[in-house]
mmCIF file of C-alpha atoms in Angstrom:
data_model
loop_
_atom_site.group_PDB
_atom_site.id
_atom_site.type_symbol
_atom_site.label_atom_id
_atom_site.label_comp_id
_atom_site.label_asym_id
_atom_site.label_seq_id
_atom_site.Cartn_x
_atom_site.Cartn_y
_atom_site.Cartn_z
ATOM 1 C CA MET H 339 0.000 0.000 0.000
ATOM 2 C CA GLY H 340 1.482 3.359 -1.031
ATOM 3 C CA THR H 341 1.752 5.679 1.968
ATOM 4 C CA GLY H 342 4.136 8.435 0.914
ATOM 5 C CA ALA H 343 3.294 12.138 1.296
ATOM 6 C CA LEU H 344 2.409 12.625 -2.354
ATOM 7 C CA LEU H 345 -0.783 13.794 -4.063
ATOM 8 C CA GLY H 346 0.446 13.790 -7.653
ATOM 9 C CA LEU H 347 0.149 10.996 -10.200
ATOM 10 C CA ALA H 348 3.392 9.136 -9.501
ATOM 11 C CA PRO H 349 4.661 6.008 -7.735
ATOM 12 C CA ALA H 350 4.444 6.363 -3.946
ATOM 13 C CA PRO H 351 7.833 7.045 -2.322
ATOM 14 C CA ASP H 352 6.957 4.865 0.699
ATOM 15 C CA TYR H 353 5.007 1.648 1.124
ATOM 16 C CA THR H 354 3.354 -0.203 4.000
ATOM 17 C CA PHE H 355 3.118 -3.995 3.871
ATOM 18 C CA LEU H 356 -0.206 -5.141 5.341
ATOM 19 C CA ILE H 357 -1.631 -8.603 6.021
ATOM 20 C CA TYR H 358 -5.304 -9.018 6.958
ATOM 21 C CA CYS H 359 -6.391 -12.213 8.732
ATOM 22 C CA SER H 360 -10.087 -12.953 9.074
ATOM 23 C CA PRO H 361 -12.340 -16.016 9.418
ATOM 24 C CA VAL H 362 -14.526 -16.504 6.356
ATOM 25 C CA GLY H 363 -17.524 -18.578 5.394
ATOM 26 C CA SER H 364 -18.804 -19.711 2.011
ATOM 27 C CA TYR H 365 -18.102 -17.212 -0.765
ATOM 28 C CA HIS H 366 -21.735 -17.268 -1.860
ATOM 29 C CA LYS H 367 -23.146 -17.554 1.670
ATOM 30 C CA ASP H 368 -26.760 -17.058 0.608
ATOM 31 C CA LYS H 369 -26.512 -20.241 -1.481
ATOM 32 C CA LYS H 370 -25.060 -22.599 1.127
ATOM 33 C CA ARG H 371 -26.312 -26.137 1.726
ATOM 34 C CA LEU H 372 -24.989 -29.193 3.559
ATOM 35 C CA ILE H 373 -24.599 -32.306 1.414
ATOM 36 C CA SER H 374 -22.480 -34.503 3.697
ATOM 37 C CA SER H 375 -20.638 -34.525 6.988
ATOM 38 C CA LEU H 376 -17.462 -33.770 5.045
ATOM 39 C CA LEU H 377 -18.464 -30.888 2.882
ATOM 40 C CA ILE H 378 -20.541 -27.767 2.648
ATOM 41 C CA ILE H 379 -21.067 -26.779 -0.963
ATOM 42 C CA THR H 380 -22.491 -23.521 -2.218
ATOM 43 C CA GLY H 381 -25.453 -23.556 -4.572
ATOM 44 C CA ALA H 382 -24.937 -23.487 -8.297
ATOM 45 C CA LEU H 383 -24.404 -20.079 -9.884
ATOM 46 C CA ASN H 384 -26.316 -18.308 -12.636
ATOM 47 C CA LEU H 385 -23.985 -16.233 -14.805
ATOM 48 C CA LYS H 386 -24.583 -13.474 -17.316
ATOM 49 C CA VAL H 387 -22.198 -13.069 -20.245
ATOM 50 C CA GLU H 388 -20.982 -9.467 -20.384
ATOM 51 C CA ASP H 389 -20.608 -8.444 -24.042
ATOM 52 C CA LYS H 390 -20.110 -4.692 -23.661
ATOM 53 C CA LEU H 391 -17.515 -4.246 -20.901
ATOM 54 C CA TYR H 392 -14.189 -6.094 -20.797
ATOM 55 C CA LYS H 393 -12.217 -7.152 -17.736
ATOM 56 C CA ALA H 394 -8.866 -7.127 -19.543
ATOM 57 C CA ILE H 395 -7.578 -5.856 -22.884
ATOM 58 C CA SER H 396 -6.231 -8.619 -25.118
ATOM 59 C CA GLY H 397 -2.661 -8.275 -26.372
ATOM 60 C CA SER H 398 -1.985 -5.029 -24.496
ATOM 61 C CA GLY H 399 0.356 -6.307 -21.806
ATOM 62 C CA GLY H 400 -2.109 -4.990 -19.231
ATOM 63 C CA THR H 401 -2.936 -6.208 -15.734
ATOM 64 C CA GLY H 402 -5.481 -8.950 -16.487
ATOM 65 C CA GLY H 403 -3.033 -11.590 -15.284
ATOM 66 C CA ILE H 404 -1.930 -9.691 -12.169
ATOM 67 C CA LYS H 405 -3.624 -9.861 -8.768
ATOM 68 C CA SER H 406 -4.041 -6.129 -8.189
ATOM 69 C CA VAL H 407 -6.894 -3.680 -7.705
ATOM 70 C CA THR H 408 -6.711 -2.898 -11.429
ATOM 71 C CA ASN H 409 -7.853 -6.467 -12.105
ATOM 72 C CA TYR H 410 -10.972 -6.120 -9.952
ATOM 73 C CA ALA H 411 -12.122 -2.509 -10.365
ATOM 74 C CA PRO H 412 -13.366 -3.015 -13.963
ATOM 75 C CA VAL H 413 -15.915 -5.650 -12.856
ATOM 76 C CA TYR H 414 -17.893 -3.525 -10.386
ATOM 77 C CA THR H 415 -20.307 -1.895 -12.831
ATOM 78 C CA ALA H 416 -21.028 -5.118 -14.701
ATOM 79 C CA ILE H 417 -21.487 -7.287 -11.610
ATOM 80 C CA THR H 418 -23.695 -4.710 -9.859
ATOM 81 C CA ASP H 419 -25.981 -4.633 -12.892
ATOM 82 C CA ALA H 420 -25.999 -8.429 -13.178
ATOM 83 C CA LYS H 421 -26.912 -8.981 -9.520
ATOM 84 C CA ALA H 422 -29.676 -6.386 -9.776
ATOM 85 C CA ASN H 423 -31.162 -8.595 -12.496
ATOM 86 C CA GLY H 424 -30.938 -11.822 -10.490
ATOM 87 C CA PHE H 425 -27.593 -13.200 -11.664
ATOM 88 C CA SER H 426 -24.835 -14.493 -9.369
ATOM 89 C CA ASP H 427 -21.836 -13.248 -11.337
ATOM 90 C CA VAL H 428 -20.590 -12.083 -14.716
ATOM 91 C CA LEU H 429 -18.678 -14.042 -17.346
ATOM 92 C CA PHE H 430 -16.337 -11.852 -19.383
ATOM 93 C CA LEU H 431 -15.284 -12.278 -23.021
ATOM 94 C CA ASP H 432 -12.012 -11.533 -24.786
ATOM 95 C CA SER H 433 -11.761 -7.912 -25.908
ATOM 96 C CA ALA H 434 -10.141 -8.692 -29.272
ATOM 97 C CA THR H 435 -13.038 -10.600 -30.843
ATOM 98 C CA GLY H 436 -15.770 -10.935 -28.221
ATOM 99 C CA LYS H 437 -16.120 -14.586 -29.268
ATOM 100 C CA TYR H 438 -14.243 -16.386 -26.492
ATOM 101 C CA ILE H 439 -14.923 -16.689 -22.768
ATOM 102 C CA GLU H 440 -12.192 -15.658 -20.344
ATOM 103 C CA GLU H 441 -13.157 -15.653 -16.660
ATOM 104 C CA ALA H 442 -15.766 -14.497 -14.157
ATOM 105 C CA SER H 443 -15.308 -11.513 -11.844
ATOM 106 C CA ALA H 444 -12.961 -13.311 -9.441
ATOM 107 C CA CYS H 445 -12.589 -16.908 -10.603
ATOM 108 C CA ASN H 446 -11.461 -19.159 -13.446
ATOM 109 C CA VAL H 447 -14.064 -21.095 -15.451
ATOM 110 C CA PHE H 448 -14.169 -24.639 -16.829
ATOM 111 C CA VAL H 449 -16.426 -26.154 -19.503
ATOM 112 C CA VAL H 450 -17.152 -29.897 -19.537
ATOM 113 C CA LYS H 451 -18.213 -31.904 -22.585
ATOM 114 C CA GLY H 452 -18.295 -35.670 -22.270
ATOM 115 C CA ASN H 453 -15.023 -36.858 -20.754
ATOM 116 C CA ALA H 454 -13.147 -33.639 -21.519
ATOM 117 C CA SER H 455 -12.846 -30.366 -19.646
ATOM 118 C CA PHE H 456 -11.746 -27.112 -21.261
ATOM 119 C CA THR H 457 -10.533 -23.923 -19.614
ATOM 120 C CA PRO H 458 -9.291 -20.714 -21.259
ATOM 121 C CA ALA H 459 -5.510 -20.646 -21.595
ATOM 122 C CA ILE H 460 -3.585 -18.296 -19.312
ATOM 123 C CA ASP H 461 -2.237 -15.770 -21.826
ATOM 124 C CA GLY H 462 -1.900 -12.525 -19.878
ATOM 125 C CA THR H 463 -5.555 -11.503 -19.703
ATOM 126 C CA ILE H 464 -6.620 -14.162 -17.185
ATOM 127 C CA LEU H 465 -5.443 -14.355 -13.589
ATOM 128 C CA PRO H 466 -3.533 -17.614 -12.964
ATOM 129 C CA GLY H 467 -5.220 -19.526 -10.147
ATOM 130 C CA ILE H 468 -3.594 -22.068 -7.832
ATOM 131 C CA MET H 469 -7.041 -23.527 -7.231
ATOM 132 C CA GLY H 470 -7.593 -23.976 -10.956
ATOM 133 C CA LYS H 471 -4.179 -25.581 -11.316
ATOM 134 C CA SER H 472 -4.961 -28.004 -8.480
ATOM 135 C CA ILE H 473 -8.358 -28.854 -9.948
ATOM 136 C CA ILE H 474 -6.766 -29.658 -13.310
ATOM 137 C CA GLU H 475 -4.506 -32.219 -11.617
ATOM 138 C CA ILE H 476 -7.417 -33.814 -9.758
ATOM 139 C CA ALA H 477 -9.584 -33.943 -12.892
ATOM 140 C CA ILE H 478 -6.801 -35.752 -14.761
ATOM 141 C CA ASP H 479 -6.499 -38.206 -11.855
ATOM 142 C CA LEU H 480 -10.249 -38.862 -12.179
ATOM 143 C CA GLY H 481 -9.764 -39.826 -15.826
ATOM 144 C CA TYR H 482 -10.763 -36.608 -17.564
ATOM 145 C CA ARG H 483 -8.886 -34.941 -20.404
ATOM 146 C CA VAL H 484 -8.170 -31.314 -19.555
ATOM 147 C CA LEU H 485 -7.299 -28.855 -22.307
ATOM 148 C CA GLU H 486 -6.165 -25.277 -21.738
ATOM 149 C CA ARG H 487 -7.121 -23.378 -24.879
ATOM 150 C CA ALA H 488 -9.507 -20.789 -26.289
ATOM 151 C CA VAL H 489 -13.147 -21.664 -25.545
ATOM 152 C CA SER H 490 -15.767 -20.045 -27.776
ATOM 153 C CA VAL H 491 -19.188 -18.859 -26.655
ATOM 154 C CA GLU H 492 -20.778 -21.413 -29.006
ATOM 155 C CA GLU H 493 -18.731 -24.229 -27.465
ATOM 156 C CA MET H 494 -19.749 -23.088 -23.984
ATOM 157 C CA LEU H 495 -23.438 -23.049 -24.929
ATOM 158 C CA GLY H 496 -23.133 -26.639 -26.163
ATOM 159 C CA ALA H 497 -21.398 -27.967 -23.048
ATOM 160 C CA ASP H 498 -22.762 -30.510 -20.561
ATOM 161 C CA GLU H 499 -21.454 -28.805 -17.447
ATOM 162 C CA MET H 500 -19.654 -25.679 -16.267
ATOM 163 C CA PHE H 501 -17.968 -24.743 -13.025
ATOM 164 C CA CYS H 502 -15.642 -22.107 -11.636
ATOM 165 C CA THR H 503 -12.652 -22.220 -9.300
ATOM 166 C CA GLY H 504 -11.053 -19.738 -6.944
ATOM 167 C CA THR H 505 -9.346 -19.435 -3.582
ATOM 168 C CA ALA H 506 -12.495 -18.126 -1.898
ATOM 169 C CA MET H 507 -15.086 -20.411 -3.507
ATOM 170 C CA VAL H 508 -12.848 -23.487 -4.096
ATOM 171 C CA VAL H 509 -15.066 -25.155 -6.741
ATOM 172 C CA ASN H 510 -18.587 -23.984 -7.556
ATOM 173 C CA SER H 511 -20.937 -25.472 -10.126
ATOM 174 C CA ILE H 512 -22.667 -23.218 -12.650
ATOM 175 C CA ALA H 513 -26.377 -23.913 -13.146
ATOM 176 C CA SER H 514 -26.896 -21.591 -16.093
ATOM 177 C CA VAL H 515 -25.280 -19.026 -18.358
ATOM 178 C CA THR H 516 -27.281 -16.356 -20.156
ATOM 179 C CA TYR H 517 -25.824 -14.899 -23.353
ATOM 180 C CA LYS H 518 -27.951 -12.088 -24.757
ATOM 181 C CA LYS H 519 -31.399 -13.757 -24.932
ATOM 182 C CA THR H 520 -30.146 -17.345 -24.800
ATOM 183 C CA ARG H 521 -30.021 -19.220 -21.489
ATOM 184 C CA MET H 522 -28.219 -22.544 -21.244
ATOM 185 C CA ASP H 523 -28.709 -24.845 -18.236
ATOM 186 C CA TYR H 524 -25.956 -27.194 -17.079
ATOM 187 C CA LYS H 525 -25.594 -30.357 -15.048
ATOM 188 C CA THR H 526 -25.256 -29.851 -11.284
ATOM 189 C CA GLY H 527 -25.632 -31.992 -8.173
ATOM 190 C CA PRO H 528 -23.549 -34.723 -6.519
ATOM 191 C CA GLU H 529 -22.923 -36.593 -9.804
ATOM 192 C CA ALA H 530 -21.471 -33.547 -11.544
ATOM 193 C CA LEU H 531 -17.710 -33.359 -12.050
ATOM 194 C CA SER H 532 -17.584 -30.142 -10.033
ATOM 195 C CA ALA H 533 -18.981 -31.912 -6.954
ATOM 196 C CA LYS H 534 -16.461 -34.749 -7.275
ATOM 197 C CA LEU H 535 -13.595 -32.280 -7.651
ATOM 198 C CA ARG H 536 -14.687 -30.240 -4.651
ATOM 199 C CA THR H 537 -15.167 -33.309 -2.459
ATOM 200 C CA THR H 538 -11.677 -34.552 -3.327
ATOM 201 C CA LEU H 539 -9.947 -31.204 -2.846
ATOM 202 C CA VAL H 540 -11.705 -30.320 0.414
ATOM 203 C CA GLY H 541 -11.025 -33.863 1.596
ATOM 204 C CA ILE H 542 -7.298 -33.355 1.001
ATOM 205 C CA GLN H 543 -7.408 -29.981 2.762
ATOM 206 C CA THR H 544 -9.151 -31.428 5.826
ATOM 207 C CA GLY H 545 -7.199 -34.679 6.000
ATOM 208 C CA CYS H 546 -10.192 -36.863 5.064
ATOM 209 C CA VAL H 547 -8.599 -37.851 1.748
ATOM 210 C CA GLU H 548 -4.988 -39.018 1.479
ATOM 211 C CA ASP H 549 -2.711 -36.275 0.180
ATOM 212 C CA LYS H 550 -0.663 -38.055 -2.471
ATOM 213 C CA LYS H 551 0.569 -34.773 -3.943
ATOM 214 C CA SER H 552 2.224 -33.314 -0.827
ATOM 215 C CA TRP H 553 0.009 -30.232 -1.001
ATOM 216 C CA THR H 554 -0.634 -30.029 2.729
ATOM 217 C CA VAL H 555 1.862 -29.172 5.454
ATOM 218 C CA LEU H 556 1.528 -30.432 9.020
ATOM 219 C CA VAL H 557 1.826 -27.577 11.507
ATOM 220 C CA ASP H 558 3.010 -28.558 14.990
#
């Protein structure tokens, strides 16, 4: 955080390093439900595709792939409008063509078709997520093919399932996506891939599932 005695438009001469620690609940707390003694899963999300505002500018070397306030500020107008119309979140498109999905306001997205899962490639406009990276490994272990590449709106609308990943929400299924006047519903529930991924990951985090990847660290 810049704290120098400066009002002009310039880098702050002094900085303060801050760490906030706070207990948190489910990211979408109004959608919470208990499905087992192991896991509390949030309800499936309903997303709106934003086709007028862009979260990051393609090919500009901007801050779309950097975890800073400049990566979150652009979503406020779009997400406020979406929630006012009954949606959970916003799904942004690439700014170059407007034909490919990128990410939601604060999470990576995955599209599932048959035994394959697709997620937009990290190319500078999408924030790399450790949760998404972990989920890719688990999905492969479960026998799914995972491809990181461009995912078109048309491909998304023809998918069987969609879900999103992030540090706060872990894994959350997506019940529907609305693009202009078209709404597509997706598979959710305990048999969905998203539920299996979440159960496995949360199980590793809580010690209920063996950690074969050495992701967890025992604290004395």
